[in-house]
Short mmCIF file of N, CA and C and ligand atoms in Angstrom, two decimals:
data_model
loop_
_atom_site.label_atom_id
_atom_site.label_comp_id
_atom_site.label_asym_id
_atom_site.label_seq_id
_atom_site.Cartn_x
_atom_site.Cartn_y
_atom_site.Cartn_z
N UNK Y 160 0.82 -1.21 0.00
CA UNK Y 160 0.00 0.00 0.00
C UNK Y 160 0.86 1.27 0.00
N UNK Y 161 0.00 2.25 -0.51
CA UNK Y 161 0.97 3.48 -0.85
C UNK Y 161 1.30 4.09 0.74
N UNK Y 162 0.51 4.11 1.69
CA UNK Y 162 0.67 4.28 3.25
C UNK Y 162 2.18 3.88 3.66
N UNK Y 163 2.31 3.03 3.11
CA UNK Y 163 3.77 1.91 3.57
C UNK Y 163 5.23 2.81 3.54
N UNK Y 164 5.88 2.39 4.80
CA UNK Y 164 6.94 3.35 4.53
C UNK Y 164 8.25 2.97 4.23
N UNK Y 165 7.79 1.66 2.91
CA UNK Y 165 8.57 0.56 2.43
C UNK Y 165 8.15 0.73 0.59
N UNK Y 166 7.08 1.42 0.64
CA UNK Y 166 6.17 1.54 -0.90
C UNK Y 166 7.55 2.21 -1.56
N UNK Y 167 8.06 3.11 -1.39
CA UNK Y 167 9.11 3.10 -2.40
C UNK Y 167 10.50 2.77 -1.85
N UNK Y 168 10.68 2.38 -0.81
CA UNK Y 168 12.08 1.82 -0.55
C UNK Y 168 12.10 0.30 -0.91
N UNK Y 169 11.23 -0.14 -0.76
CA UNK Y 169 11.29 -1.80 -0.52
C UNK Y 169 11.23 -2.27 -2.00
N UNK Y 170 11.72 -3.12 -2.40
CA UNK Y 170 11.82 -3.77 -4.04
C UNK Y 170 10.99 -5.22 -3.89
N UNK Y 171 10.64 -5.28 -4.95
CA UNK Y 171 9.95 -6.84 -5.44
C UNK Y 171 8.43 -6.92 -4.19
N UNK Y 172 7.88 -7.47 -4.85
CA UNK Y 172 6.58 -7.33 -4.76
C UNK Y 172 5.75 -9.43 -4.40
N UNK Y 173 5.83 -10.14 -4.00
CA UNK Y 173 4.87 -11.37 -3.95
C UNK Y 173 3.98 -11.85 -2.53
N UNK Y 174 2.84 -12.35 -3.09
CA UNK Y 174 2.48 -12.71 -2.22
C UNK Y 174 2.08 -14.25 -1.49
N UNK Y 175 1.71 -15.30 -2.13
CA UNK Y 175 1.67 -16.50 -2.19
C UNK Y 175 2.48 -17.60 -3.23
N UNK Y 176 2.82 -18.88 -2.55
CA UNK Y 176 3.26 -19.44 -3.35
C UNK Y 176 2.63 -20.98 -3.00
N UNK Y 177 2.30 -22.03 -3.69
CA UNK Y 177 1.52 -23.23 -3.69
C UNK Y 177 0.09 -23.20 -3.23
N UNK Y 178 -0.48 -24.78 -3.20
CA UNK Y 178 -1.92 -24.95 -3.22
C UNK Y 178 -2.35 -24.79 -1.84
N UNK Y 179 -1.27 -25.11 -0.31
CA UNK Y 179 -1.96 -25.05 0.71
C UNK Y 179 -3.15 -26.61 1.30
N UNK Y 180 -2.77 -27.42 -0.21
CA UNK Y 180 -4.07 -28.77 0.08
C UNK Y 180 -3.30 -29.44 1.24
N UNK Y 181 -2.16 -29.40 2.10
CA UNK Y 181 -2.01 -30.01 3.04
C UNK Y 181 -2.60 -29.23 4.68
N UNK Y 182 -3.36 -28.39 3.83
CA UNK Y 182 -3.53 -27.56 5.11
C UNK Y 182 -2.98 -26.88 5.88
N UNK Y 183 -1.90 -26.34 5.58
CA UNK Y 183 -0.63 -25.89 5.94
C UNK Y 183 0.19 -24.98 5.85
N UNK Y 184 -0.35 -23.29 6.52
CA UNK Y 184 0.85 -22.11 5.61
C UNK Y 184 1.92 -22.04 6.13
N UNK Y 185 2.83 -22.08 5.62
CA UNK Y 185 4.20 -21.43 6.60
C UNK Y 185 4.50 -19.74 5.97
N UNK Y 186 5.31 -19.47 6.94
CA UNK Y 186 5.40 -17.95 7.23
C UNK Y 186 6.47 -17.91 7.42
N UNK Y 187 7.29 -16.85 6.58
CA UNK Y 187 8.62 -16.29 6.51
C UNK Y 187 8.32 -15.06 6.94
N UNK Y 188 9.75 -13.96 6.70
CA UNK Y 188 10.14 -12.53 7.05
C UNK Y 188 9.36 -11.82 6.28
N UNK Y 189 10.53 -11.77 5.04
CA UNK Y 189 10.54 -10.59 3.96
C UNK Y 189 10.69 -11.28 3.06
N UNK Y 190 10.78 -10.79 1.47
CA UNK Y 190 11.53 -11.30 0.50
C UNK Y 190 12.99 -11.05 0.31
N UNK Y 191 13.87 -12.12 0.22
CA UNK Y 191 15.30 -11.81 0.09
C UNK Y 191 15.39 -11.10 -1.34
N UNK Y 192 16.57 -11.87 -1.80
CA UNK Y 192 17.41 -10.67 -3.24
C UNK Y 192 16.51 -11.82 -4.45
N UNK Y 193 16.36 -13.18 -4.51
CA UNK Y 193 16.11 -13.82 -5.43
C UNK Y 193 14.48 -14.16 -5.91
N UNK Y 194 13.83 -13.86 -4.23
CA UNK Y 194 11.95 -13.62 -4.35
C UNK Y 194 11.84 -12.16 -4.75
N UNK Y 195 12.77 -10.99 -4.59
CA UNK Y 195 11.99 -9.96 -5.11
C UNK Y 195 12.42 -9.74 -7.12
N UNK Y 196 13.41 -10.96 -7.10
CA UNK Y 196 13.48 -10.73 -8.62
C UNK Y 196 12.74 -11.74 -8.50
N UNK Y 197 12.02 -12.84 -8.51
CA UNK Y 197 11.04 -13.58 -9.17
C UNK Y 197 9.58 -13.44 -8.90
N UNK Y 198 9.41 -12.50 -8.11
CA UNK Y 198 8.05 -12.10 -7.45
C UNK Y 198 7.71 -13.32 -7.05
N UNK Y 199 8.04 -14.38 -6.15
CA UNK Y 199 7.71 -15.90 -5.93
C UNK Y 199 8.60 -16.11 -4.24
N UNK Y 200 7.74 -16.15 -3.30
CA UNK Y 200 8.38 -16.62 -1.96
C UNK Y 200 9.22 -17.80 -2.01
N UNK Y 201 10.10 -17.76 -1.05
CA UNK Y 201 11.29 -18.48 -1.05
C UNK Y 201 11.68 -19.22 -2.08
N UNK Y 202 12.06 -18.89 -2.99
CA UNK Y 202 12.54 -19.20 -4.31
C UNK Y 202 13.74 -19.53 -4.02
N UNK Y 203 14.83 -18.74 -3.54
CA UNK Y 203 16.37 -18.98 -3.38
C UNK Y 203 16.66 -20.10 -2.56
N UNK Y 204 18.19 -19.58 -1.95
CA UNK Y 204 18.75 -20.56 -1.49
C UNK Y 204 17.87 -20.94 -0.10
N UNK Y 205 17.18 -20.12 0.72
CA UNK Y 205 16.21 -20.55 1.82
C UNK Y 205 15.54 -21.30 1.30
N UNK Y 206 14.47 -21.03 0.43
CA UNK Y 206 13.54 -21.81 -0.73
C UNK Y 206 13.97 -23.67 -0.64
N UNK Y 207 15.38 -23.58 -1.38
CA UNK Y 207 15.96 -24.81 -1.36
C UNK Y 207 15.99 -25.75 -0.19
N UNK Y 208 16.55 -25.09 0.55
CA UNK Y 208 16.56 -25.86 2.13
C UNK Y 208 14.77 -26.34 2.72
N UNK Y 209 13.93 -25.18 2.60
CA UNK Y 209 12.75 -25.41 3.22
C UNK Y 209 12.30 -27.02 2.16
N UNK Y 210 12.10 -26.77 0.70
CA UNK Y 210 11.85 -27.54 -0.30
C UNK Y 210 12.55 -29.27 0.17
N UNK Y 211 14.09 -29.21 0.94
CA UNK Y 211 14.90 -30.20 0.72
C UNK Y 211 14.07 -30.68 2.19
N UNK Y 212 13.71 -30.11 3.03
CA UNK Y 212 13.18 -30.40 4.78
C UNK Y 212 11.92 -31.46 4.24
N UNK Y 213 10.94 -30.23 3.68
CA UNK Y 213 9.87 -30.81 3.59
C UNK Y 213 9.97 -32.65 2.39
N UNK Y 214 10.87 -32.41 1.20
CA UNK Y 214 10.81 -33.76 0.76
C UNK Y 214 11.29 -35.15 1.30
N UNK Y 215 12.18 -34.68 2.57
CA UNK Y 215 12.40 -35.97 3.01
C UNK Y 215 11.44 -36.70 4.35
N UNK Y 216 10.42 -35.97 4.34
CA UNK Y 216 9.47 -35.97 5.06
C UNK Y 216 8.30 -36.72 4.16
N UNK Y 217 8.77 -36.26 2.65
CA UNK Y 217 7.50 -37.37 1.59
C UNK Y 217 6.48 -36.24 1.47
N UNK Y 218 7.24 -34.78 1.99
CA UNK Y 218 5.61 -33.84 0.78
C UNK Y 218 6.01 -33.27 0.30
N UNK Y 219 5.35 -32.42 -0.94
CA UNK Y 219 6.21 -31.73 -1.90
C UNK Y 219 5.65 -30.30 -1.29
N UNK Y 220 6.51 -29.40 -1.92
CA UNK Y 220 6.31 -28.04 -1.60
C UNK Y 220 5.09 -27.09 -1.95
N UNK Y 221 4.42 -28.02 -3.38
CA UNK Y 221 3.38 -27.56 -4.06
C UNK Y 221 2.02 -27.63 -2.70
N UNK Y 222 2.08 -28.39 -2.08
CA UNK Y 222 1.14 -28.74 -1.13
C UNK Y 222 0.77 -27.94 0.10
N UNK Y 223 1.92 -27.00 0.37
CA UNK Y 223 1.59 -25.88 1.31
C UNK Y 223 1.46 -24.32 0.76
N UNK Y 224 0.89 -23.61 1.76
CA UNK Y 224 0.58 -22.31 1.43
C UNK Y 224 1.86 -21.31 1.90
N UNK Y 225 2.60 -20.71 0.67
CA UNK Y 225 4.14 -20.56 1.16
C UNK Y 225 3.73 -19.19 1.62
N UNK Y 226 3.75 -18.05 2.37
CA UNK Y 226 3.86 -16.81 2.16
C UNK Y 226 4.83 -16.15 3.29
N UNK Y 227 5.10 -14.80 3.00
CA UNK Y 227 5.81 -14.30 4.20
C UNK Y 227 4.84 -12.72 5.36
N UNK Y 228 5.44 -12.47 6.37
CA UNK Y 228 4.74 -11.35 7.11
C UNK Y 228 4.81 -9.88 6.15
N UNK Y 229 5.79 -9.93 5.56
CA UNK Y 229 5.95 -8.83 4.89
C UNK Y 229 6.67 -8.83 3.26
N UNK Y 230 5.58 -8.37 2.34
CA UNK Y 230 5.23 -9.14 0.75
C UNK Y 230 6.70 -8.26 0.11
N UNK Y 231 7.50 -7.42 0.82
CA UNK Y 231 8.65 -7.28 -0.47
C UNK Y 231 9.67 -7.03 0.43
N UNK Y 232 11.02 -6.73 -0.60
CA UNK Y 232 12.64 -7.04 0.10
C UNK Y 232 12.73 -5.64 1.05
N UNK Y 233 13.17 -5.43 2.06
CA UNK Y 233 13.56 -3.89 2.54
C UNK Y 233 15.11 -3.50 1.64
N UNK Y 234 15.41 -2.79 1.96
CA UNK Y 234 16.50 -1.52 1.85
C UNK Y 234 17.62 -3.13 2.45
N UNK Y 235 18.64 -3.26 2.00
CA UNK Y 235 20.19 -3.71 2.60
C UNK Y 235 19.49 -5.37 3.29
N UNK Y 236 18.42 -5.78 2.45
CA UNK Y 236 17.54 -6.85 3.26
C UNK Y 236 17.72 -6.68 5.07
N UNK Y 237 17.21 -5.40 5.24
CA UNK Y 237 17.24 -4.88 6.93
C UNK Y 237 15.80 -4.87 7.26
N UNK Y 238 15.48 -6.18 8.27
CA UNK Y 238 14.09 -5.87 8.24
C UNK Y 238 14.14 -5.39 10.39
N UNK Y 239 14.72 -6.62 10.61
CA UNK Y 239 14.75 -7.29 12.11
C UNK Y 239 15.52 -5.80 12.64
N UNK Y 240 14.79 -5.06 13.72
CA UNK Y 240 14.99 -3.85 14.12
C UNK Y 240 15.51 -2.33 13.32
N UNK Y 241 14.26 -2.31 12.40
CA UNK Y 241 14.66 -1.51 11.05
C UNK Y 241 13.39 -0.20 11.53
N UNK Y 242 14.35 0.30 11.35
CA UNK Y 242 12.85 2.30 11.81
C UNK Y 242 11.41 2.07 10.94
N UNK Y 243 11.54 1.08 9.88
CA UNK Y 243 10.29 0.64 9.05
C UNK Y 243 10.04 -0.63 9.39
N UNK Y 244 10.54 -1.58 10.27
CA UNK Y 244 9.29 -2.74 10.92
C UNK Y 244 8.19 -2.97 11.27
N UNK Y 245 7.45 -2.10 12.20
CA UNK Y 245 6.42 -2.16 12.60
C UNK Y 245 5.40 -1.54 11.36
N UNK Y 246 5.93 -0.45 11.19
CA UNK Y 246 5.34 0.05 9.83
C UNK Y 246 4.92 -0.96 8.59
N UNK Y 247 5.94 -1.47 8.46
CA UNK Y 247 5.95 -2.61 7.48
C UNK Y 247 5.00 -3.58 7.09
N UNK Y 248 5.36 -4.14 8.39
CA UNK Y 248 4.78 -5.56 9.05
C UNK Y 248 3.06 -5.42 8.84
N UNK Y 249 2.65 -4.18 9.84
CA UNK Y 249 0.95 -4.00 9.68
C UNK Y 249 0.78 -3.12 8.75
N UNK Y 250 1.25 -3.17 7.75
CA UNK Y 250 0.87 -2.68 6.33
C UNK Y 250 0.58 -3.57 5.31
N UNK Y 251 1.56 -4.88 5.62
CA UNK Y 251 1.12 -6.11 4.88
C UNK Y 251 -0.04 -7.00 5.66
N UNK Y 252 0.00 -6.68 6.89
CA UNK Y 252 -1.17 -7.71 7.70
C UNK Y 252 -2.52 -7.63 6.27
N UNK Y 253 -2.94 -6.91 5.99
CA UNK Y 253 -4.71 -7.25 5.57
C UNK Y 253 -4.19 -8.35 4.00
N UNK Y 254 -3.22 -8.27 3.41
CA UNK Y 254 -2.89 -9.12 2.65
C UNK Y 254 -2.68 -10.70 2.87
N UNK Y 255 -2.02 -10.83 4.28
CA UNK Y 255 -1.90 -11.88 5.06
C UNK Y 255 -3.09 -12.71 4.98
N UNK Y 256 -4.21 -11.36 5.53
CA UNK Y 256 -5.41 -11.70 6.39
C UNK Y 256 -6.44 -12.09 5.13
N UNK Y 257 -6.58 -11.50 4.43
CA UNK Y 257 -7.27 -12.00 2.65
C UNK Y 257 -6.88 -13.45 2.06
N UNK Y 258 -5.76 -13.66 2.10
CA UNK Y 258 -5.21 -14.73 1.70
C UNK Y 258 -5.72 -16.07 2.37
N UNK Y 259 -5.92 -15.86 4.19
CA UNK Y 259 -6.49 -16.68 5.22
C UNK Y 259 -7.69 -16.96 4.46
N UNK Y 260 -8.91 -15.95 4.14
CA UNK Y 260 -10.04 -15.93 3.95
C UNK Y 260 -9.89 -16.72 2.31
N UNK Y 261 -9.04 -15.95 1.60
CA UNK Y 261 -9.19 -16.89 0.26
C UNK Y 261 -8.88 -18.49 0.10
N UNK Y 262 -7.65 -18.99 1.43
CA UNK Y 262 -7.90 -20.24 1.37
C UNK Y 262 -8.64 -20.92 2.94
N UNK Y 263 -9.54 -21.49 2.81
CA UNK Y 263 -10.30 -21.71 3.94
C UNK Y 263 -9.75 -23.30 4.13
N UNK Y 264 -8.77 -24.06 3.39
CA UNK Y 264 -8.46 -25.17 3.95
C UNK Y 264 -7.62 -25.17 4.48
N UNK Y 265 -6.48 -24.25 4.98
CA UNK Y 265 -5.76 -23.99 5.85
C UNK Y 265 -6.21 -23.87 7.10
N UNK Y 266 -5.81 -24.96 8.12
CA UNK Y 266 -6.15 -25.05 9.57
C UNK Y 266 -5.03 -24.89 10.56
N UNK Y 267 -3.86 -24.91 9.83
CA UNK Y 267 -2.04 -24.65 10.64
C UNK Y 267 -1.79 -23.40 10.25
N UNK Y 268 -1.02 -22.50 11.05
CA UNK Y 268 0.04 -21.60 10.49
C UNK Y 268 1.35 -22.20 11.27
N UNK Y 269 2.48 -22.01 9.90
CA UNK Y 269 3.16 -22.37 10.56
C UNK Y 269 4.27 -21.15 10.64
N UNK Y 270 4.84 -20.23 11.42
CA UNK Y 270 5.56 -19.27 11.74
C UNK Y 270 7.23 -19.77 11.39
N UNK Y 271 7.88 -19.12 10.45
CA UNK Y 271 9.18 -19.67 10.69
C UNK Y 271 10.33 -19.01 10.88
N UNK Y 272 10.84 -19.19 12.17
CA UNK Y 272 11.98 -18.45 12.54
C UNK Y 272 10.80 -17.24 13.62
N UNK Y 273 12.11 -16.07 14.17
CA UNK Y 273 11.24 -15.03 15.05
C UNK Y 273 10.37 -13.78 14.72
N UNK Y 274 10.91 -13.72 13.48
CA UNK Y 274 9.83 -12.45 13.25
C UNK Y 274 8.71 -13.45 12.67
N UNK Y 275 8.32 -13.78 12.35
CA UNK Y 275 6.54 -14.78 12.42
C UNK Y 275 6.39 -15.27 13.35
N UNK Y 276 6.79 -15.78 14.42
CA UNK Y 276 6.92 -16.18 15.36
C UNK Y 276 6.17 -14.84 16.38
N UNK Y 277 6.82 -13.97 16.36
CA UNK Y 277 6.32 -12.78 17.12
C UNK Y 277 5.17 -12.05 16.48
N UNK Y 278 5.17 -11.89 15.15
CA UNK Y 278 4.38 -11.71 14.09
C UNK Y 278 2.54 -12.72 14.67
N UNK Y 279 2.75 -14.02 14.75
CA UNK Y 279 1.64 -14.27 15.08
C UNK Y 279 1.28 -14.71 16.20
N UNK Y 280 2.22 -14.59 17.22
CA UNK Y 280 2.12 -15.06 18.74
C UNK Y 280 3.06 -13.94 20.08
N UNK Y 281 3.52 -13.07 19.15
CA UNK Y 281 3.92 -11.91 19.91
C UNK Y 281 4.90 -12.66 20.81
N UNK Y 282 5.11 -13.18 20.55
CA UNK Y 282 6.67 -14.23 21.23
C UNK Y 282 7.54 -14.20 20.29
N UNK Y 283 9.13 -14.31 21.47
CA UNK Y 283 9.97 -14.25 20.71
C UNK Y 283 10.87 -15.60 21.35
N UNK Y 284 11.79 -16.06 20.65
CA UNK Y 284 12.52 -17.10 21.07
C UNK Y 284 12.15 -18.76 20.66
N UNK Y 285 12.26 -18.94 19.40
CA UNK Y 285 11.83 -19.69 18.71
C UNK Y 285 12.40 -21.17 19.01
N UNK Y 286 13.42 -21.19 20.05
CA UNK Y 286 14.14 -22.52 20.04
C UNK Y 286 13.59 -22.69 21.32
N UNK Y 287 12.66 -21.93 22.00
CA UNK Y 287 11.43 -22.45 23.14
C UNK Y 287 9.98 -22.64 22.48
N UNK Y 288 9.71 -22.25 21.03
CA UNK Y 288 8.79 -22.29 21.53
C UNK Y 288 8.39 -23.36 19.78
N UNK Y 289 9.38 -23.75 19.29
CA UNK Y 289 9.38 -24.66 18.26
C UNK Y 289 8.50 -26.12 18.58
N UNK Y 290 7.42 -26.49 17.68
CA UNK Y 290 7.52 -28.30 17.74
C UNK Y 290 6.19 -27.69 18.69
N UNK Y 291 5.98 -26.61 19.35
CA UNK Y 291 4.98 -26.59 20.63
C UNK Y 291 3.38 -26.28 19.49
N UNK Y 292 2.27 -26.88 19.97
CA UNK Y 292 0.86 -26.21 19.66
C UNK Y 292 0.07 -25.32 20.15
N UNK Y 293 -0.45 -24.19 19.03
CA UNK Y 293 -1.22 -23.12 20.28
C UNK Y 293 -2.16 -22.64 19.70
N UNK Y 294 -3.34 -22.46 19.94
CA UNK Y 294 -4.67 -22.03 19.06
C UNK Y 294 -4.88 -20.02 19.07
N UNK Y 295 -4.59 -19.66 17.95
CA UNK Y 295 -4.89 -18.12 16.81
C UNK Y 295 -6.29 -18.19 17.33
N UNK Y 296 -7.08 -17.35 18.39
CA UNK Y 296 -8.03 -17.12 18.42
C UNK Y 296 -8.69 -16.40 17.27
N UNK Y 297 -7.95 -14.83 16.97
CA UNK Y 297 -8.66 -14.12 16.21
C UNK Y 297 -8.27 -14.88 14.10
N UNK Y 298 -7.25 -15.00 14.41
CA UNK Y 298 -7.16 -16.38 13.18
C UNK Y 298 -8.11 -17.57 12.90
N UNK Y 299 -8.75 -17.86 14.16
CA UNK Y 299 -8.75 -19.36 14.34
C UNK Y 299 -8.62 -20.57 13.76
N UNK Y 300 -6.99 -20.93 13.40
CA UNK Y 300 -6.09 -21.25 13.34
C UNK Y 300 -5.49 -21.92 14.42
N UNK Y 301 -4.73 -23.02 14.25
CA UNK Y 301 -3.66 -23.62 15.23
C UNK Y 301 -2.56 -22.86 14.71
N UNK Y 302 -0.95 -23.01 15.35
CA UNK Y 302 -0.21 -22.38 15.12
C UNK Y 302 1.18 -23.14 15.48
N UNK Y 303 2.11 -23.63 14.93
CA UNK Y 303 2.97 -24.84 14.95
C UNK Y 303 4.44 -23.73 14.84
N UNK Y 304 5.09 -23.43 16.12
CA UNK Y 304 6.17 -22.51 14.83
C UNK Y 304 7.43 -23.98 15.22
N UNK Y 305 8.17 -23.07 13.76
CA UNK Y 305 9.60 -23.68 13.60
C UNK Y 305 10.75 -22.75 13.46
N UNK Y 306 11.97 -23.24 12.70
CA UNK Y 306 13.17 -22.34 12.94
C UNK Y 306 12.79 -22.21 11.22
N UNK Y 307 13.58 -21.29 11.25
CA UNK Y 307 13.87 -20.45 9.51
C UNK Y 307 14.79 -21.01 8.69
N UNK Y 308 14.34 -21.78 7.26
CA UNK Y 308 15.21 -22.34 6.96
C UNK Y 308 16.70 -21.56 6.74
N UNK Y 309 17.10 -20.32 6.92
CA UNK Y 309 17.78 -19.44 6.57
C UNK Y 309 18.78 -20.10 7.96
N UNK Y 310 18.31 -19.92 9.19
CA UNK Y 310 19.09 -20.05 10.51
C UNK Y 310 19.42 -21.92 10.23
N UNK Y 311 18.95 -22.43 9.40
CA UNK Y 311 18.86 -24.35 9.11
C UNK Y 311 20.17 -24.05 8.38
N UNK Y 312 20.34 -23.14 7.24
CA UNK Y 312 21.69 -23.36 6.47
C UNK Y 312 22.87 -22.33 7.25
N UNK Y 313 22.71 -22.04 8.25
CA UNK Y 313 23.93 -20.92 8.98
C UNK Y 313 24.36 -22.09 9.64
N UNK Y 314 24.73 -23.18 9.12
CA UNK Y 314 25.66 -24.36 10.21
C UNK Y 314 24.93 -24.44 11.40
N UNK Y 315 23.46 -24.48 11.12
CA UNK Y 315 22.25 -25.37 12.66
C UNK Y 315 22.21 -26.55 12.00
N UNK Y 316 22.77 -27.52 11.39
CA UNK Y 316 22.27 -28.95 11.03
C UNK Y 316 22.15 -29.52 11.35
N UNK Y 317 22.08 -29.60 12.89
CA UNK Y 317 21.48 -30.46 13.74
C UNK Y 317 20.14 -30.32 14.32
N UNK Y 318 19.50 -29.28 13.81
CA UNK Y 318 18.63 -28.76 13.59
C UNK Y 318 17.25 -28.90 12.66
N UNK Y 319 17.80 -29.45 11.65
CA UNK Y 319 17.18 -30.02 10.62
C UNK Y 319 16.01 -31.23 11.02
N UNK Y 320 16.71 -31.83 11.82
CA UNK Y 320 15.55 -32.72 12.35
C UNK Y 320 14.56 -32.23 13.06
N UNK Y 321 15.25 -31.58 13.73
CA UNK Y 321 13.84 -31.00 14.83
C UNK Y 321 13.00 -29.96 14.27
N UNK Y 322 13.59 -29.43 13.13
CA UNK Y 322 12.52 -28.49 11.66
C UNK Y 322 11.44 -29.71 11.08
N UNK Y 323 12.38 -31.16 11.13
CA UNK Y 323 11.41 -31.66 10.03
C UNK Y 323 10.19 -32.72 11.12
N UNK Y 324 10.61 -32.55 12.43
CA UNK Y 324 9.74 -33.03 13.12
C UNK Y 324 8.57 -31.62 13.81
N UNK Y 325 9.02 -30.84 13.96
CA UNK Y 325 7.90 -29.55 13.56
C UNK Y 325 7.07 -29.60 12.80
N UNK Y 326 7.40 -29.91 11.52
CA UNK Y 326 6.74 -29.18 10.00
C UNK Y 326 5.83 -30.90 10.40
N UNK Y 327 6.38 -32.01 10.88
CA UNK Y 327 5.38 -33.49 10.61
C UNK Y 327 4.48 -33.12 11.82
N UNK Y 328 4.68 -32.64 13.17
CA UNK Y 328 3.35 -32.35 13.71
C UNK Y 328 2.47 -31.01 13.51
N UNK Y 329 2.92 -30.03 12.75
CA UNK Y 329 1.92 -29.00 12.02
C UNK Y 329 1.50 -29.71 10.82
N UNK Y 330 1.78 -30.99 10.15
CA UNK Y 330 0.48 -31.21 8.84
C UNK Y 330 -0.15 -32.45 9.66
N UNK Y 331 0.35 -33.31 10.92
CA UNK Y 331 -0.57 -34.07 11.62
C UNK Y 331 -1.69 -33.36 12.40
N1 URA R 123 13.43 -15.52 3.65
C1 URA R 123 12.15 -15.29 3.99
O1 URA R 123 11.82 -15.07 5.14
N2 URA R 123 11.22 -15.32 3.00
C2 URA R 123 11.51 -15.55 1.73
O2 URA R 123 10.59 -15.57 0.90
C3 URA R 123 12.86 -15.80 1.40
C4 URA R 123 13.80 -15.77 2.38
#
């Protein structure tokens, strides 16, 4: 929205990516350097990792509802304590919130990493509060968070499991 105090700083523009038939959105940041050139959420090298979690688990990526809290790249990809966060963030909420309403078979959100994490549970500290279940009243929604595949490829690979045992009790 033109309100946004990202409308002309912020580059690349997307908002959803797959069908969501597992019932299942996950939730990123921002768009990095490779979603705001393809207008397509996690496309890049995060993209890859989330894509590589979820197939050895036996689902494909087409099956969840990919999106992020906030639909384009910031300035120096500076989102996490940026003078335009909060700004940001509830400037993209009603896009978020449309998207809920446009797919009604989504019954999980899944938050990944801390800014969605805080984004939909106003908590922060994701390696407490990963793998845990908690019911989105005004969503109503369950809410499953995990770690970011971004913090999965910074040498957490031990980590990986406990992402891919997250992501198996948010589509159970
Ligand atoms: N990181 C995110 O949080 N979202 C993307 O779409 C890509 C990288």
């Amino acid at each position: 929205p033109t309100s946004c105090a990202l409308y002309t700083k912020g580059s690349g523009f997307a908002l959803t990516d797959g069908s969501g038939s597992s019932g299942v959105c996950l939730l990123g940041e921002a768009l990095g350097e490779s979603e705001a050139r393809m207008s397509k959420p996690f496309c890049g090298d995060a993209g890859l990792m989330l894509g590589q979690v979820l197939h050895r688990l036996g689902y494909k990526r087409e099956h969840f509802l990919i999106t992020n809290r906030t639909n384009c790249r910031p300035p120096q990809n500076w989102m996490e304590g940026a003078p335009w966060e909060s700004d940001a963030v509830e400037a993209c909420r009603p896009y978020f919130e449309e998207t809920l309403r446009r797919n009604p078979q989504i019954k999980v959100l899944v938050p990944m990493g801390n800014s969605a994490l805080h984004y939909l549970l106003g908590q922060k500290g994701v390696g407490n509060w990963h793998g845990t279940i908690h019911w989105h009243p005004g969503y109503e929604k369950w809410v499953v968070p995990t770690f970011h595949p971004s913090y999965l490829m910074r040498g957490n690979w031990n980590e990986i499991a406990t992402a891919r045992f997250d992501l198996q009790v948010a589509v159970e």
